[in-house]
Short mmCIF file of C-alpha atoms in Angstrom, two decimals:
data_model
loop_
_atom_site.label_atom_id
_atom_site.label_comp_id
_atom_site.label_asym_id
_atom_site.label_seq_id
_atom_site.Cartn_x
_atom_site.Cartn_y
_atom_site.Cartn_z
CA MET A 1 -0.55 -25.08 9.19
CA ALA A 2 -3.85 -23.30 8.43
CA ARG A 3 -5.50 -21.67 11.38
CA GLN A 4 -8.68 -19.65 11.88
CA TYR A 5 -9.90 -17.04 14.36
CA TYR A 6 -12.56 -14.34 14.50
CA GLN A 7 -11.89 -10.62 14.35
CA ARG A 8 -14.63 -7.97 14.27
CA GLY A 9 -17.13 -10.66 13.42
CA ASN A 10 -15.12 -11.90 10.43
CA LEU A 11 -13.62 -15.38 10.20
CA VAL A 12 -9.89 -14.84 9.48
CA GLU A 13 -7.79 -17.44 7.70
CA ALA A 14 -4.19 -17.45 9.01
CA GLU A 15 -1.12 -19.62 9.02
CA GLU A 16 0.73 -21.02 11.95
CA LEU A 17 4.44 -21.36 11.22
CA ASP A 18 5.29 -25.07 11.56
CA ASP A 19 8.03 -26.10 14.04
CA VAL A 20 8.50 -22.58 15.34
CA VAL A 21 7.65 -21.43 18.84
CA ALA A 22 7.94 -18.01 20.37
CA VAL A 23 9.29 -17.94 23.90
CA ARG A 24 9.35 -15.07 26.36
CA ILE A 25 12.59 -15.29 28.31
CA ASP A 26 12.64 -14.65 32.02
CA GLU A 27 14.10 -11.33 32.91
CA ASP A 28 16.73 -13.03 35.04
CA ALA A 29 17.71 -15.17 32.05
CA ALA A 30 17.76 -12.38 29.53
CA ALA A 31 21.38 -11.52 30.21
CA GLY A 32 22.31 -14.95 28.90
CA LEU A 33 19.88 -14.84 25.99
CA THR A 34 21.98 -16.87 23.60
CA ASP A 35 22.58 -19.67 26.07
CA THR A 36 18.93 -19.71 27.17
CA ARG A 37 17.75 -19.91 23.54
CA GLU A 38 20.13 -22.73 22.87
CA GLN A 39 18.78 -24.65 25.84
CA LEU A 40 15.26 -24.30 24.38
CA GLY A 41 16.16 -25.44 20.89
CA ALA A 42 17.70 -24.20 17.70
CA SER A 43 17.27 -20.67 16.50
CA ALA A 44 14.37 -20.17 14.10
CA ARG A 45 15.56 -16.83 12.81
CA GLY A 46 16.05 -18.23 9.33
CA GLU A 47 12.48 -19.63 9.27
CA ILE A 48 11.11 -16.33 10.48
CA ARG A 49 13.00 -14.52 7.73
CA ASP A 50 11.74 -16.95 5.09
CA ALA A 51 8.20 -16.20 6.35
CA GLY A 52 8.74 -12.61 5.25
CA VAL A 53 9.52 -11.09 8.67
CA ASP A 54 12.23 -8.44 8.49
CA ASP A 55 15.13 -8.37 10.88
CA GLU A 56 13.98 -5.11 12.39
CA THR A 57 10.79 -6.81 13.59
CA THR A 58 12.70 -9.81 14.94
CA GLU A 59 15.07 -7.59 16.81
CA ALA A 60 12.16 -5.62 18.29
CA PHE A 61 10.73 -8.87 19.60
CA GLU A 62 14.15 -9.85 21.06
CA ARG A 63 14.34 -6.47 22.83
CA ALA A 64 11.07 -7.46 24.47
CA ARG A 65 12.62 -10.84 25.41
CA TRP A 66 10.62 -12.83 22.82
CA VAL A 67 12.78 -15.26 20.86
CA PHE A 68 11.83 -17.60 18.03
CA VAL A 69 13.08 -21.17 18.36
CA LYS A 70 12.72 -24.57 16.81
CA PRO A 71 12.06 -26.34 20.12
CA SER A 72 13.84 -29.46 21.19
CA ARG A 73 11.67 -32.53 21.79
CA GLN A 74 11.97 -32.01 25.54
CA THR A 75 10.99 -28.35 25.29
CA ARG A 76 8.03 -29.14 23.04
CA GLU A 77 6.76 -31.78 25.38
CA ALA A 78 7.11 -29.56 28.35
CA PHE A 79 5.17 -26.70 26.71
CA ALA A 80 2.45 -29.21 25.58
CA ALA A 81 2.09 -30.50 29.09
CA GLY A 82 1.97 -27.03 30.61
CA GLU A 83 5.11 -27.62 32.56
CA GLU A 84 7.54 -24.91 33.49
CA VAL A 85 10.63 -24.60 31.37
CA SER A 86 13.82 -23.17 32.80
CA GLY A 87 14.43 -19.61 31.62
CA ALA A 88 10.98 -19.38 29.87
CA GLN A 89 8.28 -17.03 31.14
CA ALA A 90 5.72 -17.71 28.41
CA ASN A 91 5.35 -19.32 25.02
CA GLY A 92 3.18 -18.88 22.06
CA LYS A 93 2.54 -19.97 18.47
CA VAL A 94 3.73 -17.77 15.57
CA ILE A 95 0.83 -16.78 13.34
CA ARG A 96 1.14 -15.06 10.00
CA ARG A 97 -1.99 -13.12 9.43
CA PRO A 98 -3.57 -12.10 6.06
CA SER A 99 -1.67 -8.82 6.04
CA GLY A 100 1.59 -10.76 6.18
CA ARG A 101 2.39 -9.49 9.68
CA ILE A 102 3.11 -12.00 12.30
CA GLY A 103 1.62 -12.18 15.81
CA ILE A 104 2.35 -14.46 18.75
CA ALA A 105 -0.71 -16.30 19.86
CA THR A 106 -0.68 -17.42 23.55
CA ASP A 107 -3.72 -18.44 25.52
CA VAL A 108 -4.83 -14.86 26.09
CA LEU A 109 -7.98 -13.36 24.55
CA SER A 110 -10.04 -10.23 24.81
CA VAL A 111 -13.80 -11.00 25.16
CA GLN A 112 -16.95 -9.08 25.63
CA LEU A 113 -20.17 -10.55 26.88
CA GLN A 114 -23.69 -9.26 26.28
CA PRO A 115 -24.14 -5.99 28.13
CA THR A 116 -27.51 -7.20 29.49
CA LEU A 117 -25.63 -9.56 31.81
CA SER A 118 -24.65 -8.42 35.27
CA GLN A 119 -20.96 -8.49 36.18
CA LYS A 120 -21.59 -11.56 38.33
CA GLU A 121 -23.46 -13.37 35.49
CA ALA A 122 -20.70 -12.42 33.03
CA GLU A 123 -17.96 -13.76 35.22
CA HIS A 124 -19.97 -16.93 35.79
CA GLU A 125 -20.15 -17.39 32.00
CA LEU A 126 -16.45 -16.90 31.76
CA GLU A 127 -15.78 -19.54 34.32
CA SER A 128 -18.23 -21.97 32.62
CA ALA A 129 -16.37 -21.41 29.37
CA GLY A 130 -13.04 -22.30 30.89
CA LEU A 131 -11.74 -18.73 30.87
CA GLU A 132 -9.71 -17.15 33.63
CA VAL A 133 -10.01 -13.44 34.15
CA ILE A 134 -6.75 -11.54 33.90
CA ASN A 135 -8.20 -8.02 33.76
CA ARG A 136 -11.67 -6.53 33.75
CA LEU A 137 -11.57 -3.71 31.24
CA THR A 138 -13.86 -0.87 32.29
CA PHE A 139 -14.10 1.23 29.06
CA ALA A 140 -16.99 -1.00 27.82
CA ASP A 141 -19.56 -3.24 29.51
CA ASN A 142 -18.49 -6.76 30.33
CA LEU A 143 -15.15 -6.46 28.55
CA TYR A 144 -12.39 -8.67 29.84
CA GLU A 145 -8.88 -9.84 29.17
CA VAL A 146 -8.91 -13.59 29.85
CA ARG A 147 -6.78 -16.72 29.60
CA ALA A 148 -8.17 -19.86 27.93
CA ARG A 149 -7.56 -22.67 30.43
CA THR A 150 -9.07 -25.52 28.44
CA ALA A 151 -8.69 -24.65 24.77
CA GLN A 152 -5.64 -25.37 22.69
CA ASP A 153 -4.81 -21.66 22.42
CA ALA A 154 -6.43 -18.31 21.93
CA LEU A 155 -7.25 -18.99 18.31
CA ALA A 156 -9.08 -22.21 19.08
CA ALA A 157 -10.94 -20.52 21.92
CA SER A 158 -11.99 -17.68 19.56
CA VAL A 159 -13.56 -20.22 17.17
CA GLU A 160 -15.18 -22.18 20.01
CA LEU A 161 -16.80 -19.13 21.60
CA HIS A 162 -18.04 -17.58 18.41
CA ASP A 163 -21.34 -19.47 18.50
CA ASN A 164 -21.93 -18.79 22.14
CA ASP A 165 -24.61 -16.22 22.04
CA ARG A 166 -23.64 -14.91 25.46
CA PHE A 167 -20.41 -13.50 23.95
CA VAL A 168 -20.25 -10.43 21.74
CA PHE A 169 -16.79 -11.31 20.58
CA ALA A 170 -13.78 -13.33 21.54
CA GLU A 171 -10.56 -12.43 19.78
CA PRO A 172 -6.90 -13.52 20.27
CA SER A 173 -4.67 -11.01 21.90
CA PHE A 174 -1.72 -11.28 19.56
CA VAL A 175 1.69 -10.13 20.70
CA GLU A 176 2.81 -8.00 17.74
CA HIS A 177 5.38 -5.48 16.70
CA VAL A 178 3.82 -1.96 16.80
CA PRO A 179 6.55 0.49 15.65
CA THR A 180 6.24 4.18 15.65
CA ARG A 181 4.44 5.70 12.69
CA PHE A 182 6.81 6.42 9.81
CA SER A 183 7.55 9.97 8.81
CA PRO A 184 10.24 10.67 6.18
CA THR A 185 13.45 12.38 7.24
CA ASP A 186 13.88 13.99 3.86
CA PRO A 187 14.54 17.64 4.69
CA ARG A 188 11.81 19.16 2.45
CA PHE A 189 9.07 16.60 3.22
CA THR A 190 7.34 19.16 5.34
CA GLU A 191 6.73 21.23 2.19
CA GLN A 192 4.80 18.34 0.55
CA TRP A 193 1.24 18.97 1.65
CA GLN A 194 0.05 16.36 -0.80
CA TRP A 195 1.39 13.70 1.58
CA HIS A 196 0.66 15.34 4.91
CA ASN A 197 -1.59 18.38 5.08
CA SER A 198 -1.54 19.87 8.54
CA GLY A 199 -3.65 22.82 7.55
CA GLY A 200 -0.89 25.39 6.89
CA HIS A 201 -1.11 28.07 4.23
CA GLY A 202 -4.89 28.15 4.31
CA GLY A 203 -5.25 24.42 3.75
CA THR A 204 -7.63 21.97 5.35
CA PRO A 205 -6.03 19.41 7.72
CA GLY A 206 -6.22 15.92 6.20
CA ALA A 207 -6.80 17.18 2.62
CA ASP A 208 -4.10 14.92 1.31
CA VAL A 209 -3.87 11.33 -0.02
CA HIS A 210 -3.25 9.83 3.43
CA VAL A 211 -0.07 8.13 2.29
CA GLU A 212 1.77 7.97 5.64
CA PRO A 213 -0.40 5.10 7.04
CA ALA A 214 0.10 3.33 3.69
CA TRP A 215 3.93 3.68 4.16
CA ASP A 216 3.61 1.76 7.38
CA ARG A 217 2.82 -1.19 5.15
CA THR A 218 4.67 -0.56 1.93
CA PHE A 219 6.85 1.87 0.01
CA GLY A 220 6.10 0.28 -3.38
CA ASP A 221 9.14 -2.00 -3.45
CA GLY A 222 8.88 -4.40 -6.40
CA MET A 223 6.71 -2.17 -8.48
CA ARG A 224 7.84 -0.67 -11.80
CA VAL A 225 6.18 2.60 -12.50
CA ALA A 226 6.46 3.83 -16.10
CA VAL A 227 6.32 7.53 -16.77
CA ILE A 228 5.99 8.68 -20.30
CA ASP A 229 6.89 12.31 -20.87
CA ASN A 230 9.07 14.64 -23.02
CA GLY A 231 12.26 13.96 -21.03
CA PHE A 232 13.76 13.58 -17.59
CA ASP A 233 16.69 14.62 -15.47
CA THR A 234 17.82 11.06 -14.83
CA THR A 235 20.78 12.23 -12.81
CA HIS A 236 18.72 14.11 -10.26
CA GLU A 237 19.90 13.36 -6.77
CA ASP A 238 16.41 12.35 -5.68
CA LEU A 239 15.69 10.19 -8.70
CA ALA A 240 18.87 8.59 -9.97
CA ASP A 241 18.88 5.61 -7.60
CA GLY A 242 15.37 4.63 -8.72
CA VAL A 243 15.81 4.90 -12.45
CA SER A 244 15.21 1.56 -14.24
CA PRO A 245 17.72 0.20 -16.76
CA LEU A 246 14.70 -0.25 -19.01
CA SER A 247 14.37 3.55 -19.31
CA GLY A 248 14.97 4.99 -22.73
CA PHE A 249 14.02 7.59 -25.36
CA TYR A 250 12.78 8.02 -28.85
CA SER A 251 14.56 10.25 -31.35
CA ASP A 252 13.99 11.22 -34.90
CA GLY A 253 16.64 10.23 -37.40
CA VAL A 254 17.25 9.94 -41.12
CA VAL A 255 15.37 6.60 -41.27
CA GLY A 256 12.58 7.56 -38.87
CA THR A 257 12.07 7.49 -35.12
CA THR A 258 14.27 5.11 -33.16
CA PHE A 259 14.23 3.88 -29.62
CA THR A 260 17.35 3.83 -27.43
CA GLN A 261 17.36 1.87 -24.21
CA GLU A 262 19.64 4.28 -22.37
CA THR A 263 19.55 7.33 -20.15
CA VAL A 264 22.72 8.90 -21.50
CA GLY A 265 21.59 11.28 -24.19
CA MET A 266 17.98 11.27 -22.97
CA PRO A 267 16.21 14.60 -23.49
CA ASP A 268 15.71 16.64 -20.28
CA SER A 269 12.34 18.10 -19.27
CA ASP A 270 11.41 19.98 -16.20
CA HIS A 271 7.87 18.72 -16.63
CA GLY A 272 8.83 15.07 -16.83
CA THR A 273 11.27 15.40 -13.93
CA PHE A 274 8.59 16.91 -11.73
CA CYS A 275 6.15 14.06 -12.66
CA ALA A 276 8.78 11.42 -11.95
CA GLY A 277 9.37 12.91 -8.50
CA MET A 278 5.72 12.91 -7.66
CA ALA A 279 5.55 9.18 -8.39
CA GLY A 280 8.81 8.00 -6.95
CA ALA A 281 11.34 10.48 -5.59
CA ARG A 282 13.65 8.47 -3.32
CA LEU A 283 13.16 7.95 0.39
CA GLY A 284 15.40 8.65 3.40
CA ASN A 285 18.42 9.91 1.44
CA GLY A 286 18.56 13.23 3.22
CA LYS A 287 17.71 15.04 0.03
CA GLY A 288 14.66 16.94 -1.15
CA GLY A 289 11.25 15.40 -0.58
CA VAL A 290 9.74 11.99 -1.36
CA GLY A 291 7.41 10.46 -3.90
CA ALA A 292 4.20 8.49 -3.36
CA ALA A 293 5.93 5.13 -4.02
CA PRO A 294 9.52 5.98 -3.03
CA GLU A 295 10.87 2.46 -3.43
CA SER A 296 9.27 1.75 -6.78
CA GLU A 297 11.42 1.43 -9.87
CA LEU A 298 11.03 4.30 -12.28
CA MET A 299 10.81 3.26 -15.94
CA LEU A 300 11.27 6.72 -17.59
CA VAL A 301 10.40 6.83 -21.25
CA ALA A 302 10.97 10.06 -23.19
CA CYS A 303 9.10 10.72 -26.42
CA LEU A 304 8.06 13.81 -28.34
CA PRO A 305 11.09 15.56 -26.87
CA ASP A 306 10.24 18.97 -28.42
CA GLN A 307 6.51 18.38 -27.82
CA VAL A 308 6.08 17.71 -31.50
CA GLY A 309 5.63 14.21 -32.87
CA THR A 310 3.11 11.55 -33.92
CA GLN A 311 0.73 9.33 -32.02
CA VAL A 312 2.68 6.50 -33.56
CA THR A 313 5.66 7.38 -31.32
CA LEU A 314 3.41 7.78 -28.31
CA ALA A 315 1.79 4.43 -29.14
CA ARG A 316 5.17 2.82 -29.30
CA ALA A 317 6.07 4.20 -25.95
CA VAL A 318 2.84 2.85 -24.45
CA SER A 319 3.34 -0.61 -25.88
CA TYR A 320 7.01 -0.67 -24.78
CA THR A 321 6.10 0.05 -21.19
CA ALA A 322 3.64 -2.86 -21.25
CA ASP A 323 6.03 -5.24 -23.06
CA PRO A 324 9.66 -4.29 -23.64
CA SER A 325 9.96 -6.90 -26.46
CA ARG A 326 7.91 -4.51 -28.64
CA GLU A 327 11.06 -2.39 -29.05
CA LEU A 328 13.89 -4.67 -27.91
CA PRO A 329 14.31 -8.01 -29.70
CA GLU A 330 15.84 -9.45 -26.49
CA GLY A 331 13.22 -7.76 -24.26
CA ASP A 332 11.21 -9.84 -21.84
CA PRO A 333 7.46 -9.24 -21.68
CA ALA A 334 7.64 -10.10 -18.01
CA ASN A 335 9.69 -6.96 -17.43
CA GLY A 336 6.98 -4.56 -18.40
CA ALA A 337 5.66 -1.87 -16.12
CA ASP A 338 3.10 -2.45 -13.35
CA ILE A 339 1.70 1.03 -13.54
CA LEU A 340 1.82 3.56 -16.40
CA VAL A 341 1.27 7.25 -16.12
CA SER A 342 1.49 10.09 -18.66
CA SER A 343 0.70 13.73 -18.48
CA LEU A 344 1.07 14.60 -22.17
CA GLY A 345 -1.68 16.29 -24.12
CA PRO A 346 -3.17 19.67 -24.98
CA ASN A 347 -5.04 21.90 -22.51
CA ASP A 348 -8.52 23.10 -23.12
CA ALA A 349 -8.62 21.66 -26.58
CA GLU A 350 -9.80 18.61 -28.42
CA TRP A 351 -7.39 15.73 -28.80
CA GLU A 352 -8.45 13.19 -31.31
CA LEU A 353 -7.41 9.59 -30.71
CA GLN A 354 -5.94 7.86 -33.78
CA SER A 355 -6.35 4.14 -34.23
CA VAL A 356 -2.66 3.36 -33.70
CA LEU A 357 -2.64 4.84 -30.25
CA GLU A 358 -5.96 3.23 -29.46
CA ARG A 359 -4.55 -0.13 -30.36
CA ALA A 360 -1.56 0.58 -28.07
CA LEU A 361 -3.80 1.50 -25.19
CA GLU A 362 -5.90 -1.66 -25.77
CA PHE A 363 -2.73 -3.75 -25.98
CA ALA A 364 -1.31 -2.43 -22.81
CA ALA A 365 -4.60 -2.65 -20.91
CA THR A 366 -5.29 -6.26 -21.90
CA ARG A 367 -1.78 -7.81 -22.38
CA GLY A 368 0.37 -5.82 -19.96
CA ARG A 369 1.60 -7.44 -16.79
CA GLU A 370 1.45 -10.81 -18.65
CA GLY A 371 -2.22 -10.67 -19.18
CA LYS A 372 -3.32 -9.07 -15.90
CA GLY A 373 -3.56 -5.73 -17.63
CA LEU A 374 -1.55 -2.53 -17.22
CA PRO A 375 -3.33 0.26 -15.32
CA ILE A 376 -3.00 3.48 -17.37
CA PHE A 377 -3.22 6.80 -15.52
CA TRP A 378 -3.41 9.98 -17.62
CA ALA A 379 -3.70 13.62 -16.65
CA ALA A 380 -6.94 15.20 -17.87
CA SER A 381 -6.93 18.66 -19.44
CA ASN A 382 -6.37 21.76 -17.37
CA GLY A 383 -9.01 24.42 -17.84
CA ARG A 384 -12.26 25.08 -15.94
CA ASN A 385 -15.27 23.12 -17.13
CA VAL A 386 -13.53 21.65 -20.16
CA ASP A 387 -15.58 18.71 -21.48
CA ILE A 388 -13.40 15.68 -20.86
CA LEU A 389 -14.93 13.88 -23.84
CA LYS A 390 -13.18 16.40 -26.08
CA ASP A 391 -9.98 14.56 -25.21
CA GLU A 392 -10.40 11.17 -26.76
CA ILE A 393 -7.20 9.85 -25.26
CA VAL A 394 -7.86 10.59 -21.61
CA SER A 395 -11.54 9.59 -21.97
CA HIS A 396 -10.75 6.24 -23.56
CA PRO A 397 -12.22 3.32 -21.62
CA ASP A 398 -8.78 1.91 -20.89
CA VAL A 399 -7.45 5.09 -19.39
CA ILE A 400 -7.90 6.28 -15.84
CA ALA A 401 -8.41 10.09 -16.07
CA VAL A 402 -7.12 12.17 -13.17
CA VAL A 403 -7.96 15.80 -12.32
CA ARG A 404 -6.42 17.98 -9.62
CA SER A 405 -7.39 19.10 -6.15
CA ASP A 406 -6.04 21.91 -3.93
CA ASN A 407 -5.01 21.87 -0.23
CA ARG A 408 -8.66 22.39 0.81
CA ASP A 409 -9.86 19.30 -0.97
CA LEU A 410 -11.59 21.24 -3.74
CA GLU A 411 -11.35 20.64 -7.45
CA ASP A 412 -9.28 23.20 -9.29
CA ASN A 413 -9.68 24.22 -12.95
CA ALA A 414 -9.70 20.87 -14.75
CA ALA A 415 -11.74 18.89 -17.20
CA ARG A 416 -15.02 17.49 -16.06
CA GLY A 417 -17.44 14.85 -17.17
CA PRO A 418 -18.46 11.24 -16.80
CA GLU A 419 -14.97 9.88 -17.63
CA VAL A 420 -13.22 11.69 -14.77
CA GLU A 421 -12.28 8.85 -12.50
CA LEU A 422 -10.05 10.25 -9.67
CA ILE A 423 -8.91 13.51 -8.24
CA ALA A 424 -5.56 13.99 -6.48
CA PRO A 425 -3.45 16.91 -5.22
CA GLY A 426 -2.10 19.00 -8.08
CA VAL A 427 -2.00 22.67 -6.89
CA ASP A 428 1.28 24.06 -5.59
CA VAL A 429 2.62 20.60 -4.97
CA PHE A 430 6.34 20.10 -4.25
CA SER A 431 8.59 17.84 -6.33
CA THR A 432 11.85 17.49 -8.26
CA ARG A 433 12.99 19.87 -10.96
CA SER A 434 15.54 19.48 -13.74
CA GLY A 435 19.09 20.56 -12.90
CA GLY A 436 18.93 18.85 -9.48
CA GLY A 437 16.52 21.34 -7.99
CA TYR A 438 13.09 21.34 -6.35
CA GLY A 439 10.03 23.52 -6.43
CA THR A 440 6.31 23.80 -6.55
CA ALA A 441 4.01 23.64 -9.46
CA THR A 442 0.31 23.30 -10.41
CA GLY A 443 -1.37 21.06 -12.91
CA THR A 444 -3.33 17.91 -13.54
CA SER A 445 0.09 16.72 -14.84
CA PHE A 446 1.21 16.28 -11.27
CA ALA A 447 -2.05 14.92 -9.88
CA ALA A 448 -1.82 11.95 -12.25
CA PRO A 449 1.62 10.65 -11.06
CA CYS A 450 0.40 11.26 -7.48
CA ALA A 451 -2.50 8.99 -8.05
CA ALA A 452 -0.40 6.48 -9.97
CA GLY A 453 2.19 6.24 -7.18
CA CYS A 454 -0.60 5.56 -4.66
CA ALA A 455 -1.96 2.82 -6.94
CA ALA A 456 1.56 1.34 -7.01
CA LEU A 457 1.46 1.11 -3.23
CA ALA A 458 -1.85 -0.78 -3.42
CA LEU A 459 -0.63 -3.13 -6.08
CA SER A 460 2.63 -3.85 -4.27
CA VAL A 461 0.81 -5.58 -1.40
CA ASN A 462 -1.20 -7.70 -3.83
CA PRO A 463 0.61 -8.02 -7.18
CA GLY A 464 -1.88 -10.57 -8.43
CA LEU A 465 -4.63 -7.98 -8.85
CA THR A 466 -5.85 -7.42 -12.38
CA ARG A 467 -6.00 -4.02 -13.88
CA ASP A 468 -9.79 -3.94 -13.37
CA GLU A 469 -9.53 -5.06 -9.81
CA LEU A 470 -7.04 -2.36 -8.95
CA ARG A 471 -9.09 0.24 -10.72
CA GLU A 472 -12.13 -0.77 -8.69
CA ILE A 473 -10.12 -0.53 -5.48
CA MET A 474 -8.96 2.96 -6.32
CA HIS A 475 -12.60 3.94 -6.98
CA ARG A 476 -14.10 2.43 -3.90
CA THR A 477 -11.44 3.69 -1.45
CA ALA A 478 -11.45 7.31 -2.75
CA ASP A 479 -12.74 9.95 -0.37
CA LYS A 480 -15.87 11.85 -1.28
CA ILE A 481 -14.62 15.41 -1.00
CA GLY A 482 -15.78 18.83 -2.15
CA GLY A 483 -18.00 19.96 0.66
CA PRO A 484 -21.80 19.75 1.28
CA GLY A 485 -22.74 21.17 -2.09
CA VAL A 486 -21.04 18.44 -4.07
CA VAL A 487 -23.35 15.56 -4.92
CA TYR A 488 -22.11 12.04 -5.95
CA ASP A 489 -24.53 9.87 -7.93
CA ALA A 490 -25.73 6.40 -7.02
CA GLN A 491 -22.55 4.93 -8.41
CA GLY A 492 -20.51 7.26 -6.21
CA HIS A 493 -19.39 9.47 -9.12
CA ASN A 494 -19.28 13.23 -9.59
CA ASP A 495 -18.29 14.87 -12.86
CA ASP A 496 -15.75 17.20 -11.20
CA TYR A 497 -14.34 14.86 -8.58
CA GLY A 498 -14.72 11.47 -10.23
CA PHE A 499 -15.06 8.72 -7.59
CA GLY A 500 -13.19 10.99 -5.14
CA ARG A 501 -9.83 11.99 -3.92
CA VAL A 502 -7.27 9.22 -3.77
CA ASN A 503 -6.77 7.65 -0.35
CA ALA A 504 -3.59 5.59 -0.30
CA ALA A 505 -4.14 4.13 3.15
CA LYS A 506 -7.55 2.76 2.33
CA ALA A 507 -6.42 1.44 -1.09
CA VAL A 508 -3.52 -0.46 0.42
CA ALA A 509 -5.77 -1.90 3.15
CA ARG A 510 -8.42 -3.00 0.68
CA ALA A 511 -5.83 -4.47 -1.71
CA ASP A 512 -4.21 -6.26 1.16
CA GLY A 513 -7.52 -7.68 2.43
CA THR A 514 -6.76 -6.35 5.95
CA PRO A 515 -9.83 -6.56 8.18
#
């Protein structure tokens, strides 16, 4: 059932789960939780799971003595009449909010009345509105926790009170699961300043992509991130579990370049392995560090294995990631990548775009993701003050050009110009290396998969976004860094910093539509 309420002045559209009620069990009855729940009705755990609520959340509610039931007719009638039910301390409706998180809505709200009212006047208004004071909150004027005595529930009261000009706000007090903030247990996570910069080694606290709050919402599950490079260590302990079966490689033969959908025999490259780790090194496996989107699927495509080849091969790789049927007769266009990143290209030199690669970029950008468009991230040239327009690939309109920042949120020796779109950590960052190892490295090559992995997080919470919509989100949520001397134009762009340093938390929130 569709429901509405107000939050921070915004009308929120939400969903009440039909035929499900949340019940707070009396402490005395908690020992016999199963029996008490059965007396109230049938378990609604399946319905809660179908609504997208994980078992960890459900179990957390149960530890707090909240259970989800499909109430019996007798229980439902008793709750509707406001009668006491044996073993039940409180009850509420289960509301799925726009973020996908559930909350239990009882009759409790938080409200604030106009600060010009005296306390006596404010409490008279509360009584007139059918609100019973539970607590007067003293950290702001005329702020109260109240119970709606006459409204259907807190959501209905929120809507009813919105047009009462004596109230500043009236918002439901949802009972919700608020777990501890996630921090990876991977042993070398602390070396990855790109994810959490505490200010060590001369860095600036917070000069990172703010990915930890984003991980509270998503790890990128369901996203397929394609990385095009010279080769990869696909058996690396921190990558192997995430490597897609669609991974493959190009090789030169007697009859030309062929594509093999396989990881056995794939060329190895320290560069590609490092890039793959930045995007999606695995999570919580007790090994190494972690990537930006550690539960994404890594579609690793090796081409130009000796760094010599044609743009035709590169174009084929780009088109394959967008639509596997371009190389595999049995390939399904629906199995293409959600995000593409490549860090191939010359440094401090012109790179001319040939028509064949241009067509591939246009194909991927327009027909990838079954017409929603494939976002293409590409590392810009390393080298101070290099004109980005000299590189016709990275400056192509369908490519998102990424440059690198250091641990002080300053740009570091990379191309500049109007086509720079984003900046991300790329100086002494920590990731996977070929041969099963780990280490640090510097380059725009590693800033690009960092940005791409963060974009995968944003897309994972709203897979329906088009390429252009995701691109706009990444622009608008980027942090304007560089210090007081750095000026961004009216469009929010700077030639060295693009639209700013990637902020994963803001990108995920904006993609998710979270108020």
